[in-house]
Tab-separated table of N, CA and C in Angstrom:
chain	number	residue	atom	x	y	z
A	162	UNK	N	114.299	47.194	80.319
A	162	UNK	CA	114.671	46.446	79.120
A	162	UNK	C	116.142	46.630	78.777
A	163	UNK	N	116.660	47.198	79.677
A	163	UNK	CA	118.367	47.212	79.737
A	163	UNK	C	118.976	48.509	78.588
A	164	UNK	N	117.573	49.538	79.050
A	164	UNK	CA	118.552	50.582	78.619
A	164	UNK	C	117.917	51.915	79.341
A	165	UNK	N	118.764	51.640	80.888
A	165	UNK	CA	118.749	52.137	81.860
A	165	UNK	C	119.023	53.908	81.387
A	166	UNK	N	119.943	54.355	80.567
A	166	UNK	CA	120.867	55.432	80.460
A	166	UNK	C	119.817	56.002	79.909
A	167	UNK	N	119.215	55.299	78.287
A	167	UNK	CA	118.069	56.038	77.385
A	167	UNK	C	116.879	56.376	78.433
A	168	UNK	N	116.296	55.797	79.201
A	168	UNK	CA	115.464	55.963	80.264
A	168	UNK	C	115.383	57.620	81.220
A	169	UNK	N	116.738	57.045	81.652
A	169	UNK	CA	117.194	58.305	82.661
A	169	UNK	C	117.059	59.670	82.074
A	170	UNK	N	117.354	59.731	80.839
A	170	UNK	CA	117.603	60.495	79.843
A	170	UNK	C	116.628	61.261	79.624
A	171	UNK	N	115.917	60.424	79.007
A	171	UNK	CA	114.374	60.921	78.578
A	171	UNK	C	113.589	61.479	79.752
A	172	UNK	N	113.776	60.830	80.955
A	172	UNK	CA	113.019	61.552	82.015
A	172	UNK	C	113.363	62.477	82.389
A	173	UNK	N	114.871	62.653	82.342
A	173	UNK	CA	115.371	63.853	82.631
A	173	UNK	C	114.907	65.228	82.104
A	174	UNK	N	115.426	64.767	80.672
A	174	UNK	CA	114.763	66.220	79.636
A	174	UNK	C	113.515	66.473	79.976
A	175	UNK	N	112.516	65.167	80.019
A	175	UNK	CA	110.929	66.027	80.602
A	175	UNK	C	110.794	66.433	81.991
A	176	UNK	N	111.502	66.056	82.725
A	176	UNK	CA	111.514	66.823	83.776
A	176	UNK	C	112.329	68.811	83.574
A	177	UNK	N	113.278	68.265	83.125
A	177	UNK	CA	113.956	69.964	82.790
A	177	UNK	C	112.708	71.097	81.780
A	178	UNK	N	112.134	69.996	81.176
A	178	UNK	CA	111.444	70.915	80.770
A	178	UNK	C	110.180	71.381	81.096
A	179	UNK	N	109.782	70.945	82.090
A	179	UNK	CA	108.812	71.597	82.834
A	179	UNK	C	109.102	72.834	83.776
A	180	UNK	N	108.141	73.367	84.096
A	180	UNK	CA	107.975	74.497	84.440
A	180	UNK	C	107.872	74.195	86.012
A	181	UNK	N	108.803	74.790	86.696
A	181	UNK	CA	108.463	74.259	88.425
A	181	UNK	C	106.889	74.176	88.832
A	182	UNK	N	105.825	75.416	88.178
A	182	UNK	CA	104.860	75.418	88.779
A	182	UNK	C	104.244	73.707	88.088
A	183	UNK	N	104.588	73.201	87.293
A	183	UNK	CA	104.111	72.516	86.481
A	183	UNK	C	104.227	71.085	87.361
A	184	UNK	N	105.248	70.890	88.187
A	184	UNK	CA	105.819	69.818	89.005
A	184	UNK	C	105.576	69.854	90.142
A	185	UNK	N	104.606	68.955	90.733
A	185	UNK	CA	104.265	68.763	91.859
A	185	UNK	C	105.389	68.162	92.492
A	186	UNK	N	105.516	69.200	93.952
A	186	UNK	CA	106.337	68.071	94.624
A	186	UNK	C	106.375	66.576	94.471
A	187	UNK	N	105.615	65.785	94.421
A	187	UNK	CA	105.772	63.961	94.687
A	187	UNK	C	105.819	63.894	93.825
A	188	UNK	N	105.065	63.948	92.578
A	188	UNK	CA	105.661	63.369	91.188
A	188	UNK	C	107.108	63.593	91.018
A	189	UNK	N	107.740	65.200	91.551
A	189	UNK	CA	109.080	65.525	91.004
A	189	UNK	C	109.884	64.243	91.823
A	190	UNK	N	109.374	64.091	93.252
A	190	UNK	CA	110.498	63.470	94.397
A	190	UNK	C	110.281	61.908	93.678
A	191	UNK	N	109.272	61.788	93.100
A	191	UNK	CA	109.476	60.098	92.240
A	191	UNK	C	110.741	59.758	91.108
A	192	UNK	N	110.256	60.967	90.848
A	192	UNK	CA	111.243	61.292	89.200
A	192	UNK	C	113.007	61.090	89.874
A	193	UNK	N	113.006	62.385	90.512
A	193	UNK	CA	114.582	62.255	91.526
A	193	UNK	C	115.073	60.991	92.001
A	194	UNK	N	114.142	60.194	92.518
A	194	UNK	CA	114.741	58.822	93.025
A	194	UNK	C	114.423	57.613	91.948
A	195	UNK	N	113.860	57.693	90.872
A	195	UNK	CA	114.562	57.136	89.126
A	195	UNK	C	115.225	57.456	89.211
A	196	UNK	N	115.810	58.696	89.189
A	196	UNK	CA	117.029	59.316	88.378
A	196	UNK	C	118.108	59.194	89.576
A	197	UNK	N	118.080	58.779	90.446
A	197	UNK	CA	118.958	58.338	91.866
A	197	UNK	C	119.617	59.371	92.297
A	198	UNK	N	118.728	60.842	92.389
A	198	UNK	CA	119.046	61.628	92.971
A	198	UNK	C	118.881	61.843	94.501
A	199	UNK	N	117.830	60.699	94.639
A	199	UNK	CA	117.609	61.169	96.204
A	199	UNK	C	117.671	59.318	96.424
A	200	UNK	N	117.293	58.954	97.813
A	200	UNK	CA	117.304	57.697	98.561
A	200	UNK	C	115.909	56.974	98.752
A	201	UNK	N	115.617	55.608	98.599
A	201	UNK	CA	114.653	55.217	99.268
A	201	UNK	C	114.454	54.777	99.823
A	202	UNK	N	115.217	55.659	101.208
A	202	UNK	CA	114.642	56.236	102.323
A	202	UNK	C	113.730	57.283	102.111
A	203	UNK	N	114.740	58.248	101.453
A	203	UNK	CA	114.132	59.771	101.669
A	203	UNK	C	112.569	59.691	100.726
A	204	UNK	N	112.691	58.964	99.786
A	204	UNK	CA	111.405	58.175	99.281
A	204	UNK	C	110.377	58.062	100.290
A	205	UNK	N	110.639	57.328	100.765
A	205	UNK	CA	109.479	56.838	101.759
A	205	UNK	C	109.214	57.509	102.447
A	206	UNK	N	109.945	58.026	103.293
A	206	UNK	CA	109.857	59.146	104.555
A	206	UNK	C	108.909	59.904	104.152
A	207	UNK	N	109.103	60.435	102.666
A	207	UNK	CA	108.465	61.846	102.433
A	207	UNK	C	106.976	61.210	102.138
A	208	UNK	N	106.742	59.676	101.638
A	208	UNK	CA	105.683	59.228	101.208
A	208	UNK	C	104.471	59.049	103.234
A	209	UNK	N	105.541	58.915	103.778
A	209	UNK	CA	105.038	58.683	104.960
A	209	UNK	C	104.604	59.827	105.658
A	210	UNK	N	104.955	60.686	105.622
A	210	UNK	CA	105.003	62.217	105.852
A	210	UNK	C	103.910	63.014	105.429
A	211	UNK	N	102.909	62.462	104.315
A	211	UNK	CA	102.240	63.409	103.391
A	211	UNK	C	101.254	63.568	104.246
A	212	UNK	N	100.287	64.364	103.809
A	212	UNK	CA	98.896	64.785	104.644
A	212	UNK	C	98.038	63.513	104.378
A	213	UNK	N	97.753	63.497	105.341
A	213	UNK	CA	96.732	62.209	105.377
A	213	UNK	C	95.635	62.279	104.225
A	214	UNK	N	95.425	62.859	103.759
A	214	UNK	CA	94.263	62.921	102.545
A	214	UNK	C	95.272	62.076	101.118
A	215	UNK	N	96.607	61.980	101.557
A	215	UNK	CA	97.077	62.008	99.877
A	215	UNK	C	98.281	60.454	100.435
A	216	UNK	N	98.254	60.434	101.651
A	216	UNK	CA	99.086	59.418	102.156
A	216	UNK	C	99.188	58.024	101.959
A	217	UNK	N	98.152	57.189	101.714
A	217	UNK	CA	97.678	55.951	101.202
A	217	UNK	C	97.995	55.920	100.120
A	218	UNK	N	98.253	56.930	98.849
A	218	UNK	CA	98.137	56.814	97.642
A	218	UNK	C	99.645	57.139	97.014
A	219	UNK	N	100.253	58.204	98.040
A	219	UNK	CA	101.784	58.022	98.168
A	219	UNK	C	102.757	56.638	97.919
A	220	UNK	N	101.836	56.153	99.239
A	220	UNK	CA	103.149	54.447	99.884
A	220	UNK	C	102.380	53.986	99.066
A	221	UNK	N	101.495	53.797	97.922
A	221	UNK	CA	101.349	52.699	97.027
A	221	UNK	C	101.720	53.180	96.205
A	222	UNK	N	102.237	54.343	95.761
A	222	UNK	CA	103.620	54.764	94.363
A	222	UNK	C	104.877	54.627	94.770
A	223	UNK	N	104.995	54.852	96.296
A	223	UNK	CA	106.782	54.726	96.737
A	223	UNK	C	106.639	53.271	96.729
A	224	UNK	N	106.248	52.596	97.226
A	224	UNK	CA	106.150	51.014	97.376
A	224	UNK	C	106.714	50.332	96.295
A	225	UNK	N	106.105	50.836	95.263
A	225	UNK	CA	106.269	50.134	94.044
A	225	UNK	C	107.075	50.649	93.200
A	226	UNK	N	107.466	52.110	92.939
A	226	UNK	CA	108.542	52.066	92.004
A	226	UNK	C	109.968	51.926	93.021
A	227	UNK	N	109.842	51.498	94.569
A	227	UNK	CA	111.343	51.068	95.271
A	227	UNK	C	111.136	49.720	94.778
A	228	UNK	N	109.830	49.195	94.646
A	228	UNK	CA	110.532	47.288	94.380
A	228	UNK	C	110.734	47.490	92.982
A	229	UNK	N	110.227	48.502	92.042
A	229	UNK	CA	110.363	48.320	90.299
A	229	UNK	C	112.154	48.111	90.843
A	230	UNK	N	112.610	49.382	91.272
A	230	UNK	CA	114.008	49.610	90.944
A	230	UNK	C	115.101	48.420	92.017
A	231	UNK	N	113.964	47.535	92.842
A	231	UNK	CA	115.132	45.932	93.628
A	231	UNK	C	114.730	45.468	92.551
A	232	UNK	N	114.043	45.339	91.659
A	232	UNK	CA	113.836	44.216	90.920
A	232	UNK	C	114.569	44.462	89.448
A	233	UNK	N	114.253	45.543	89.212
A	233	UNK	CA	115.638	45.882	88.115
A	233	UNK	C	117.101	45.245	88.486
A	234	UNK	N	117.166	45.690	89.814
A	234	UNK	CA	118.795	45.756	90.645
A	234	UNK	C	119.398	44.019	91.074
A	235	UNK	N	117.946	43.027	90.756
A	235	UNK	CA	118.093	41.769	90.681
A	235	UNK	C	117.950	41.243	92.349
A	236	UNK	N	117.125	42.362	93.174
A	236	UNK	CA	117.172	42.099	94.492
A	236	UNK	C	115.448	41.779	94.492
A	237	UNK	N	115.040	40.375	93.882
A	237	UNK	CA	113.609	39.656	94.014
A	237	UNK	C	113.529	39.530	95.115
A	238	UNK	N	113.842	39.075	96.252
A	238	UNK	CA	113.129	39.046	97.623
A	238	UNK	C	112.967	40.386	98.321
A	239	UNK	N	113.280	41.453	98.313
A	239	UNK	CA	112.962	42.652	98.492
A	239	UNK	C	111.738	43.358	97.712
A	240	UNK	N	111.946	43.398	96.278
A	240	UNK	CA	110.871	44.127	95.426
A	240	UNK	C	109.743	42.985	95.578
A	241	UNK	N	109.414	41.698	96.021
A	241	UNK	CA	108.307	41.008	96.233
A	241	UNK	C	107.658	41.703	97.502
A	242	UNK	N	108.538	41.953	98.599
A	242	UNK	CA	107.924	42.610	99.960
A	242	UNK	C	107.556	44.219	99.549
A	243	UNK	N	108.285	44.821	98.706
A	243	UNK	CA	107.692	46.056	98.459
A	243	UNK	C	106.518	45.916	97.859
A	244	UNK	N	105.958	44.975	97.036
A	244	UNK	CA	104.988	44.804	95.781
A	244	UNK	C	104.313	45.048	96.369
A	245	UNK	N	104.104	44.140	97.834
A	245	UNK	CA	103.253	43.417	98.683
A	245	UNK	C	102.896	44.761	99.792
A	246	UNK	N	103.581	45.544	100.068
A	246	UNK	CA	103.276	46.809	100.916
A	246	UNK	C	102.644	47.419	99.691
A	247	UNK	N	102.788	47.503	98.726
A	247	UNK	CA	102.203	48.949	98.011
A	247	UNK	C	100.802	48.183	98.254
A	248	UNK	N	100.242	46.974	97.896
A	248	UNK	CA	99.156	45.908	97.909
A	248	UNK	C	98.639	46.393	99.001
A	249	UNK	N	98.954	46.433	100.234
A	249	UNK	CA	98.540	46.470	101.328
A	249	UNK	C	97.942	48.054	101.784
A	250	UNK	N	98.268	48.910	100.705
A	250	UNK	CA	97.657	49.969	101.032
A	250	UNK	C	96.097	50.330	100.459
A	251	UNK	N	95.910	48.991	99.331
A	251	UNK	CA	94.578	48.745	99.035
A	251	UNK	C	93.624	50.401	98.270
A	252	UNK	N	95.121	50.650	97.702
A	252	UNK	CA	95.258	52.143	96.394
A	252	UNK	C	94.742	51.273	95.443
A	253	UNK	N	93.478	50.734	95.329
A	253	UNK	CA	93.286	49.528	93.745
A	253	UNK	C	92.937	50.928	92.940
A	254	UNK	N	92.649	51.632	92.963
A	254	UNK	CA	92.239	52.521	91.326
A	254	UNK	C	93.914	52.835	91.079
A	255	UNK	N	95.102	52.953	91.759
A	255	UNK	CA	96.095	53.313	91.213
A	255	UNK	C	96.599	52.143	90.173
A	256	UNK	N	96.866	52.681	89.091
A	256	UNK	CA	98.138	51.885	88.623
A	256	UNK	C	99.698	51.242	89.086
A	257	UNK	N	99.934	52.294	89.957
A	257	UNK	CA	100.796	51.207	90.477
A	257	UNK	C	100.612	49.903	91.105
A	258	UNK	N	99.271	49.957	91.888
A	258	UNK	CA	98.628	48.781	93.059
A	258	UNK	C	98.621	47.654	91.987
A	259	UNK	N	97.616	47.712	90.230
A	259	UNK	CA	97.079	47.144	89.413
A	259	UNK	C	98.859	46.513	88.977
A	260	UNK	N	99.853	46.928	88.694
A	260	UNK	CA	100.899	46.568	88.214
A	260	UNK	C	101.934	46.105	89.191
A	261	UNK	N	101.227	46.882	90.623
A	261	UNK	CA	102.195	45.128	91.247
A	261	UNK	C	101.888	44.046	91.787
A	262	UNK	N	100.686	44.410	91.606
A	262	UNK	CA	100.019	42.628	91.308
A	262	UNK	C	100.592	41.536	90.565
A	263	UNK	N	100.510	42.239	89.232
A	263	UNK	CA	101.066	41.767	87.985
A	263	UNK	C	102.604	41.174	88.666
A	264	UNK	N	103.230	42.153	88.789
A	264	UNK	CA	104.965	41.865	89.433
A	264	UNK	C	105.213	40.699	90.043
A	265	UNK	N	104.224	40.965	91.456
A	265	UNK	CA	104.085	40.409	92.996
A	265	UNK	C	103.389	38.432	92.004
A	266	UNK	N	102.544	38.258	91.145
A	266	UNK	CA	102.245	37.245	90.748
A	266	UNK	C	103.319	36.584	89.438
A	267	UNK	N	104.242	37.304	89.190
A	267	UNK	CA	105.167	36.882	87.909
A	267	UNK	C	106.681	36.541	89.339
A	268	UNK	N	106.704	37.291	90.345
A	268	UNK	CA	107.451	36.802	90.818
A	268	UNK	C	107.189	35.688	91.954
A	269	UNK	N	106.049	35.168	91.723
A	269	UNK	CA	105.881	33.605	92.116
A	269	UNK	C	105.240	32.653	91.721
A	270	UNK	N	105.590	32.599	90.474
A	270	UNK	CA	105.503	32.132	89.453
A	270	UNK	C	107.032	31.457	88.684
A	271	UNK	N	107.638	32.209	88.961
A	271	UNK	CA	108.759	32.084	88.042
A	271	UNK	C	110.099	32.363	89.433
A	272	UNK	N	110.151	31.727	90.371
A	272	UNK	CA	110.902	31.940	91.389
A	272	UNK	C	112.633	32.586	91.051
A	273	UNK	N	113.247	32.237	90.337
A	273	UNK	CA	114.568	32.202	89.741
A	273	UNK	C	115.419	32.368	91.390
């Protein structure tokens, strides 16, 4: 909603204020690449990387908050193909899968 800084901000402090034991690796490595501390590459990689028990459910959170942040960045033909991979991992109880539906159908809909 174009207030990228208040965002960063706020996640930041709740991240500082947790307790390391408190921060799971992947939630933290989500948080880091909001806050554009790390790459998404290194995003994915690590989403690709996970133990197979937790791996499917990974690439449908990396999937989707890399197209949240093309589609913030005004790069729609990219965050439509990410929408569409997180989709494809067929994570439907996640919220992310349920919300880039939503995305993946508003951005063809409304082509710009």
């Amino acid at each position: 909603l174009g207030a990228k800084a208040q965002a960063d901000q706020a996640l930041d402090a709740f991240i500082k204020a947790q307790k390391p034991a408190d921060t799971p690796e992947w939630p933290g490595k989500i948080a880091a690449f909001l806050l554009d501390r790390t790459t998404e590459a290194d995003l994915l990689a690590t989403a690709k990387a996970s133990e197979a028990s937790v791996r499917n459910g990974n690439l449908c959170e990396a999937w989707y908050y890399a197209g949240k942040k093309r589609l913030i960045a005004g790069d729609r033909r990219t965050a439509a193909d990410y929408f569409a991979k997180c989709l494809a991992t067929e994570e439907k109880q996640f919220s992310e899968y349920q919300t880039a539906q939503i995305e993946l159908q508003a951005l063809k809909t409304d082509p710009q």
